[in-house]
Amino acid sequence: MKKLILFIALVGICHSFVISQEWAPVGAKWHYSSYSWGPPYINSPLIIESIGDTVINNKFCKVLIGSGLCSFTTDANYTFSEDEKVYLFNETSNSFHILYDFSALAGETWTIVPSNPVDSFVVIVDSVYTRTINGNSYKVQDINTVDPYSTYSLVGEVIKGIGNVHFLFPLYSTCDPWPGPIRCYNNTESIIMFDTIPCDTTYQYYNLVYNYDYYNLIEIFPNPTTEFITINMPINLPIEEATIYNHLGQKVLTTRPENNKVDVSRLKPGIYFIEVKTKDGRWNKKFIKE
């Protein structure tokens, strides 16, 4: 009798574990931050939701509604999971292509195919580890785009059953600002919080006068870089402080540039954003560290 009770308990635990990591169950929602391009500097929620099931090419799929301006996907996306891989439907080729490969180990790669196959790009797994979230253990991959000059990019942590914490779908590499990172994920059973920002909150993140002409005149060079970047400011506007964030929005460096020059040699290769603070306001620019 005790063995039977133990068996039932184990089945229940395993069942709960599997459900919590099911890919895109109907009703699941991803809440990402989405920053405005200019004044009034609004950070609002960008929601992607699994709204139903359908069949495409004999595959049972989830219908995901929602996308970002910088994403290569449309507002309606069709996806399914099989053999630890997540596939995304490509309307141009009328076929499914791999979006995530959770079976891939460190050093392994896969190719992501957008609507225009010419813009296909390769991602590589930098490392694989586990994270405990809401009492469940999740497999996590840290991935990167192999070619920093590719049209699209998919970088950062990818959590099995949830997806990329920066943004669910690949983004245009030259887009600025990128949407993300993720605020929370609701799988209909529980809400997983990734940020202190509430899921549905909209707020003004800068309260200052924005000079659009200044923004266009600010230059970062060389870009890409390996050791230093120089910030070329209009009319010799003094820089009070420079802060660098990684692709996940995490602060990695704060400094007061000397002669408008910042040492980035210790940063890992990847995509970064530098926030420049002056007496007239703050501006963000993107750069690539090779």
Short mmCIF file of C-alpha atoms in Angstrom, two decimals:
data_model
loop_
_atom_site.label_atom_id
_atom_site.label_comp_id
_atom_site.label_asym_id
_atom_site.label_seq_id
_atom_site.Cartn_x
_atom_site.Cartn_y
_atom_site.Cartn_z
CA MET A 1 0.00 0.00 0.00
CA LYS A 2 2.84 2.38 0.91
CA LYS A 3 4.55 1.59 -2.40
CA LEU A 4 1.34 2.38 -4.27
CA ILE A 5 0.99 5.73 -2.49
CA LEU A 6 4.63 6.55 -3.21
CA PHE A 7 4.18 5.63 -6.88
CA ILE A 8 1.10 7.86 -7.19
CA ALA A 9 2.94 10.71 -5.51
CA LEU A 10 5.90 10.35 -7.88
CA VAL A 11 3.59 10.28 -10.89
CA GLY A 12 1.92 13.45 -9.63
CA ILE A 13 5.26 15.20 -9.19
CA CYS A 14 6.46 14.18 -12.63
CA HIS A 15 3.15 15.20 -14.18
CA SER A 16 3.37 18.63 -12.56
CA PHE A 17 6.98 18.99 -13.76
CA VAL A 18 6.04 18.12 -17.34
CA ILE A 19 3.02 20.42 -17.43
CA SER A 20 5.02 23.34 -16.07
CA GLN A 21 7.44 22.99 -18.99
CA GLU A 22 4.91 22.25 -21.74
CA TRP A 23 5.60 24.44 -24.74
CA ALA A 24 3.08 27.25 -25.28
CA PRO A 25 -0.03 25.77 -23.60
CA VAL A 26 -3.22 27.57 -24.65
CA GLY A 27 -3.60 30.62 -22.43
CA ALA A 28 0.13 31.07 -21.84
CA LYS A 29 1.36 34.65 -21.97
CA TRP A 30 4.80 36.20 -22.30
CA HIS A 31 5.12 39.80 -21.05
CA TYR A 32 8.14 41.70 -22.40
CA SER A 33 9.17 45.31 -21.90
CA SER A 34 8.80 47.54 -24.94
CA TYR A 35 10.51 50.92 -25.02
CA SER A 36 9.29 53.87 -27.08
CA TRP A 37 11.54 55.30 -29.77
CA GLY A 38 11.37 58.81 -28.34
CA PRO A 39 9.43 61.10 -26.02
CA PRO A 40 7.57 60.54 -23.73
CA TYR A 41 9.91 57.55 -23.04
CA ILE A 42 7.29 54.94 -22.26
CA ASN A 43 8.10 51.38 -21.18
CA SER A 44 4.94 49.40 -21.86
CA PRO A 45 4.17 45.65 -21.82
CA LEU A 46 4.48 43.73 -25.09
CA ILE A 47 2.35 40.58 -24.79
CA ILE A 48 2.60 37.36 -26.77
CA GLU A 49 -0.21 34.89 -26.08
CA SER A 50 -1.00 31.30 -27.04
CA ILE A 51 -4.66 31.51 -28.06
CA GLY A 52 -5.49 28.12 -29.56
CA ASP A 53 -4.62 25.02 -31.57
CA THR A 54 -4.56 24.38 -35.29
CA VAL A 55 -3.16 21.89 -37.81
CA ILE A 56 -0.63 22.87 -40.49
CA ASN A 57 1.09 20.33 -42.73
CA ASN A 58 -0.27 17.53 -40.51
CA LYS A 59 1.34 19.08 -37.42
CA PHE A 60 -0.68 20.07 -34.38
CA CYS A 61 0.40 23.65 -33.61
CA LYS A 62 -0.13 26.39 -31.10
CA VAL A 63 -1.29 29.77 -32.41
CA LEU A 64 0.75 32.60 -30.88
CA ILE A 65 -0.52 36.17 -31.23
CA GLY A 66 1.77 39.16 -30.76
CA SER A 67 5.16 40.25 -32.00
CA GLY A 68 7.61 43.14 -31.77
CA LEU A 69 8.38 45.81 -34.34
CA CYS A 70 11.92 44.48 -34.55
CA SER A 71 10.96 40.82 -34.90
CA PHE A 72 11.06 38.84 -38.15
CA THR A 73 7.72 37.22 -37.34
CA THR A 74 4.16 38.38 -38.01
CA ASP A 75 1.39 39.00 -35.48
CA ALA A 76 0.18 35.39 -35.86
CA ASN A 77 2.75 32.61 -35.47
CA TYR A 78 2.38 28.82 -35.54
CA THR A 79 4.68 26.65 -33.48
CA PHE A 80 5.01 23.16 -32.05
CA SER A 81 7.50 21.17 -29.99
CA GLU A 82 8.91 17.73 -30.80
CA ASP A 83 12.03 15.83 -29.65
CA GLU A 84 13.22 18.75 -27.49
CA LYS A 85 13.02 21.11 -30.45
CA VAL A 86 10.63 24.00 -31.02
CA TYR A 87 9.59 24.63 -34.62
CA LEU A 88 8.19 27.82 -36.15
CA PHE A 89 6.10 27.90 -39.32
CA ASN A 90 7.57 29.80 -42.27
CA GLU A 91 4.85 31.04 -44.65
CA THR A 92 7.31 31.68 -47.49
CA SER A 93 8.59 28.11 -47.62
CA ASN A 94 5.30 26.64 -46.31
CA SER A 95 7.31 24.54 -43.87
CA PHE A 96 8.54 24.46 -40.29
CA HIS A 97 12.06 25.37 -39.22
CA ILE A 98 13.83 25.05 -35.88
CA LEU A 99 13.51 28.00 -33.52
CA TYR A 100 14.99 26.38 -30.39
CA ASP A 101 16.92 23.13 -29.97
CA PHE A 102 16.99 22.13 -26.32
CA SER A 103 18.87 18.94 -27.14
CA ALA A 104 21.89 20.99 -28.30
CA LEU A 105 24.92 20.96 -26.02
CA ALA A 106 27.62 23.60 -25.52
CA GLY A 107 29.42 24.25 -28.79
CA GLU A 108 26.58 22.91 -30.97
CA THR A 109 24.67 25.04 -33.45
CA TRP A 110 21.45 25.23 -35.45
CA THR A 111 20.20 27.44 -38.27
CA ILE A 112 17.18 29.75 -38.00
CA VAL A 113 15.37 30.52 -41.25
CA PRO A 114 13.34 33.77 -41.57
CA SER A 115 10.89 34.57 -44.39
CA ASN A 116 13.79 35.41 -46.69
CA PRO A 117 16.10 32.33 -46.62
CA VAL A 118 19.01 34.58 -47.64
CA ASP A 119 18.85 36.08 -44.14
CA SER A 120 19.18 32.70 -42.40
CA PHE A 121 21.62 32.76 -39.50
CA VAL A 122 23.33 30.33 -37.14
CA VAL A 123 23.17 30.34 -33.34
CA ILE A 124 25.61 28.55 -31.06
CA VAL A 125 25.16 27.26 -27.52
CA ASP A 126 27.77 28.84 -25.23
CA SER A 127 26.76 26.90 -22.12
CA VAL A 128 24.03 24.67 -20.65
CA TYR A 129 22.88 24.67 -17.02
CA THR A 130 19.76 24.45 -14.83
CA ARG A 131 17.73 27.04 -12.95
CA THR A 132 15.14 26.47 -10.24
CA ILE A 133 12.03 28.59 -10.85
CA ASN A 134 8.90 28.33 -8.70
CA GLY A 135 10.19 25.06 -7.30
CA ASN A 136 10.76 23.49 -10.72
CA SER A 137 14.12 22.77 -12.33
CA TYR A 138 14.47 24.18 -15.86
CA LYS A 139 17.09 23.45 -18.48
CA VAL A 140 18.75 26.66 -19.70
CA GLN A 141 20.96 27.37 -22.68
CA ASP A 142 23.01 30.53 -23.11
CA ILE A 143 23.09 31.12 -26.86
CA ASN A 144 24.66 33.63 -29.23
CA THR A 145 24.45 34.54 -32.90
CA VAL A 146 27.58 33.25 -34.64
CA ASP A 147 27.86 36.14 -37.09
CA PRO A 148 27.48 39.56 -35.36
CA TYR A 149 26.79 41.11 -38.78
CA SER A 150 23.81 38.91 -39.62
CA THR A 151 20.48 40.59 -40.38
CA TYR A 152 18.80 38.94 -37.41
CA SER A 153 19.93 37.98 -33.95
CA LEU A 154 18.87 35.63 -31.15
CA VAL A 155 21.01 35.86 -28.03
CA GLY A 156 20.97 35.27 -24.28
CA GLU A 157 19.28 32.76 -21.99
CA VAL A 158 16.79 30.30 -23.46
CA ILE A 159 14.70 28.43 -20.89
CA LYS A 160 13.11 25.13 -21.86
CA GLY A 161 9.34 25.51 -21.93
CA ILE A 162 9.54 29.32 -21.88
CA GLY A 163 11.92 30.49 -24.61
CA ASN A 164 14.37 33.37 -24.89
CA VAL A 165 14.25 35.71 -21.90
CA HIS A 166 15.28 38.67 -24.04
CA PHE A 167 12.59 38.14 -26.67
CA LEU A 168 10.72 35.07 -27.85
CA PHE A 169 11.54 35.51 -31.54
CA PRO A 170 14.69 36.65 -33.40
CA LEU A 171 15.12 40.40 -33.82
CA TYR A 172 16.63 42.69 -36.43
CA SER A 173 20.26 43.20 -35.39
CA THR A 174 20.19 46.90 -36.30
CA CYS A 175 16.92 47.66 -34.50
CA ASP A 176 17.20 50.22 -31.71
CA PRO A 177 15.78 49.92 -29.12
CA TRP A 178 15.16 46.19 -28.94
CA PRO A 179 12.08 44.98 -27.06
CA GLY A 180 12.64 43.01 -23.87
CA PRO A 181 13.75 41.65 -21.56
CA ILE A 182 10.95 39.42 -20.27
CA ARG A 183 8.95 40.66 -17.30
CA CYS A 184 6.94 37.54 -16.56
CA TYR A 185 5.61 34.31 -18.04
CA ASN A 186 2.18 32.91 -17.23
CA ASN A 187 1.69 29.25 -18.15
CA THR A 188 -1.96 29.23 -16.88
CA GLU A 189 -0.85 27.39 -13.72
CA SER A 190 1.47 30.00 -12.22
CA ILE A 191 3.18 33.28 -13.00
CA ILE A 192 6.96 33.33 -13.19
CA MET A 193 8.36 36.78 -12.46
CA PHE A 194 11.68 37.73 -14.08
CA ASP A 195 11.62 41.43 -13.22
CA THR A 196 10.44 43.77 -10.48
CA ILE A 197 8.25 45.51 -13.08
CA PRO A 198 4.64 44.23 -12.83
CA CYS A 199 3.48 42.33 -15.91
CA ASP A 200 0.98 44.90 -17.23
CA THR A 201 2.50 48.16 -15.98
CA THR A 202 3.27 51.09 -18.28
CA TYR A 203 5.56 53.79 -16.96
CA GLN A 204 7.70 56.72 -18.07
CA TYR A 205 11.35 55.77 -17.65
CA TYR A 206 12.92 59.15 -18.40
CA ASN A 207 11.53 62.51 -17.36
CA LEU A 208 13.64 64.90 -19.38
CA VAL A 209 13.72 67.05 -22.48
CA TYR A 210 14.87 65.03 -25.48
CA ASN A 211 16.89 66.74 -28.19
CA TYR A 212 16.44 64.63 -31.34
CA ASP A 213 19.16 66.50 -33.22
CA TYR A 214 21.68 65.61 -30.52
CA TYR A 215 20.76 61.95 -30.74
CA ASN A 216 21.38 61.85 -34.49
CA LEU A 217 24.74 63.58 -34.11
CA ILE A 218 26.11 61.26 -31.40
CA GLU A 219 28.51 58.69 -32.89
CA ILE A 220 30.11 55.57 -31.43
CA PHE A 221 33.31 54.35 -33.12
CA PRO A 222 34.83 52.01 -33.94
CA ASN A 223 31.72 49.87 -34.10
CA PRO A 224 32.26 46.90 -33.92
CA THR A 225 35.19 47.25 -31.53
CA THR A 226 37.62 45.05 -29.63
CA GLU A 227 39.17 47.31 -26.96
CA PHE A 228 37.88 50.90 -26.84
CA ILE A 229 34.96 52.96 -28.09
CA THR A 230 35.03 56.70 -28.57
CA ILE A 231 31.86 58.74 -28.13
CA ASN A 232 31.64 61.69 -30.49
CA MET A 233 29.32 64.26 -28.91
CA PRO A 234 27.78 67.28 -30.69
CA ILE A 235 29.22 70.72 -29.90
CA ASN A 236 31.66 69.11 -27.44
CA LEU A 237 28.86 68.39 -24.95
CA PRO A 238 30.61 67.02 -21.81
CA ILE A 239 29.76 63.46 -20.76
CA GLU A 240 29.00 63.16 -17.04
CA GLU A 241 28.68 59.38 -17.01
CA ALA A 242 28.47 56.39 -19.36
CA THR A 243 26.69 53.14 -18.44
CA ILE A 244 26.89 49.95 -20.51
CA TYR A 245 24.16 47.30 -20.53
CA ASN A 246 24.28 43.83 -22.06
CA HIS A 247 21.61 42.38 -24.39
CA LEU A 248 19.52 41.31 -21.34
CA GLY A 249 19.39 44.86 -20.01
CA GLN A 250 21.82 44.07 -17.19
CA LYS A 251 24.26 46.81 -16.16
CA VAL A 252 27.85 45.65 -16.77
CA LEU A 253 29.88 48.86 -16.54
CA THR A 254 29.52 52.44 -15.27
CA THR A 255 32.34 54.89 -15.90
CA ARG A 256 33.26 58.53 -16.43
CA PRO A 257 34.92 58.53 -19.86
CA GLU A 258 38.30 60.17 -20.25
CA ASN A 259 38.44 62.16 -23.48
CA ASN A 260 35.11 60.51 -24.37
CA LYS A 261 36.86 57.14 -24.55
CA VAL A 262 35.60 53.95 -22.82
CA ASP A 263 37.62 50.77 -22.27
CA VAL A 264 35.44 47.76 -23.20
CA SER A 265 38.25 45.22 -23.58
CA ARG A 266 37.05 43.16 -20.60
CA LEU A 267 33.53 42.74 -21.97
CA LYS A 268 32.58 39.43 -23.54
CA PRO A 269 31.87 39.48 -27.31
CA GLY A 270 28.27 40.41 -28.01
CA ILE A 271 25.77 43.24 -28.43
CA TYR A 272 25.72 46.07 -25.89
CA PHE A 273 23.95 49.39 -25.28
CA ILE A 274 25.75 52.43 -23.90
CA GLU A 275 23.78 55.11 -22.08
CA VAL A 276 25.43 58.52 -22.22
CA LYS A 277 24.48 61.02 -19.52
CA THR A 278 25.00 64.77 -20.02
CA LYS A 279 23.58 67.91 -18.42
CA ASP A 280 20.98 67.98 -21.21
CA GLY A 281 19.73 64.40 -20.84
CA ARG A 282 20.54 60.78 -21.62
CA TRP A 283 20.97 58.96 -24.91
CA ASN A 284 21.36 55.26 -25.78
CA LYS A 285 23.45 53.82 -28.58
CA LYS A 286 24.12 50.23 -29.56
CA PHE A 287 27.55 48.75 -30.29
CA ILE A 288 29.12 45.34 -30.91
CA LYS A 289 32.07 43.99 -28.96
CA GLU A 290 34.07 41.44 -30.97
#
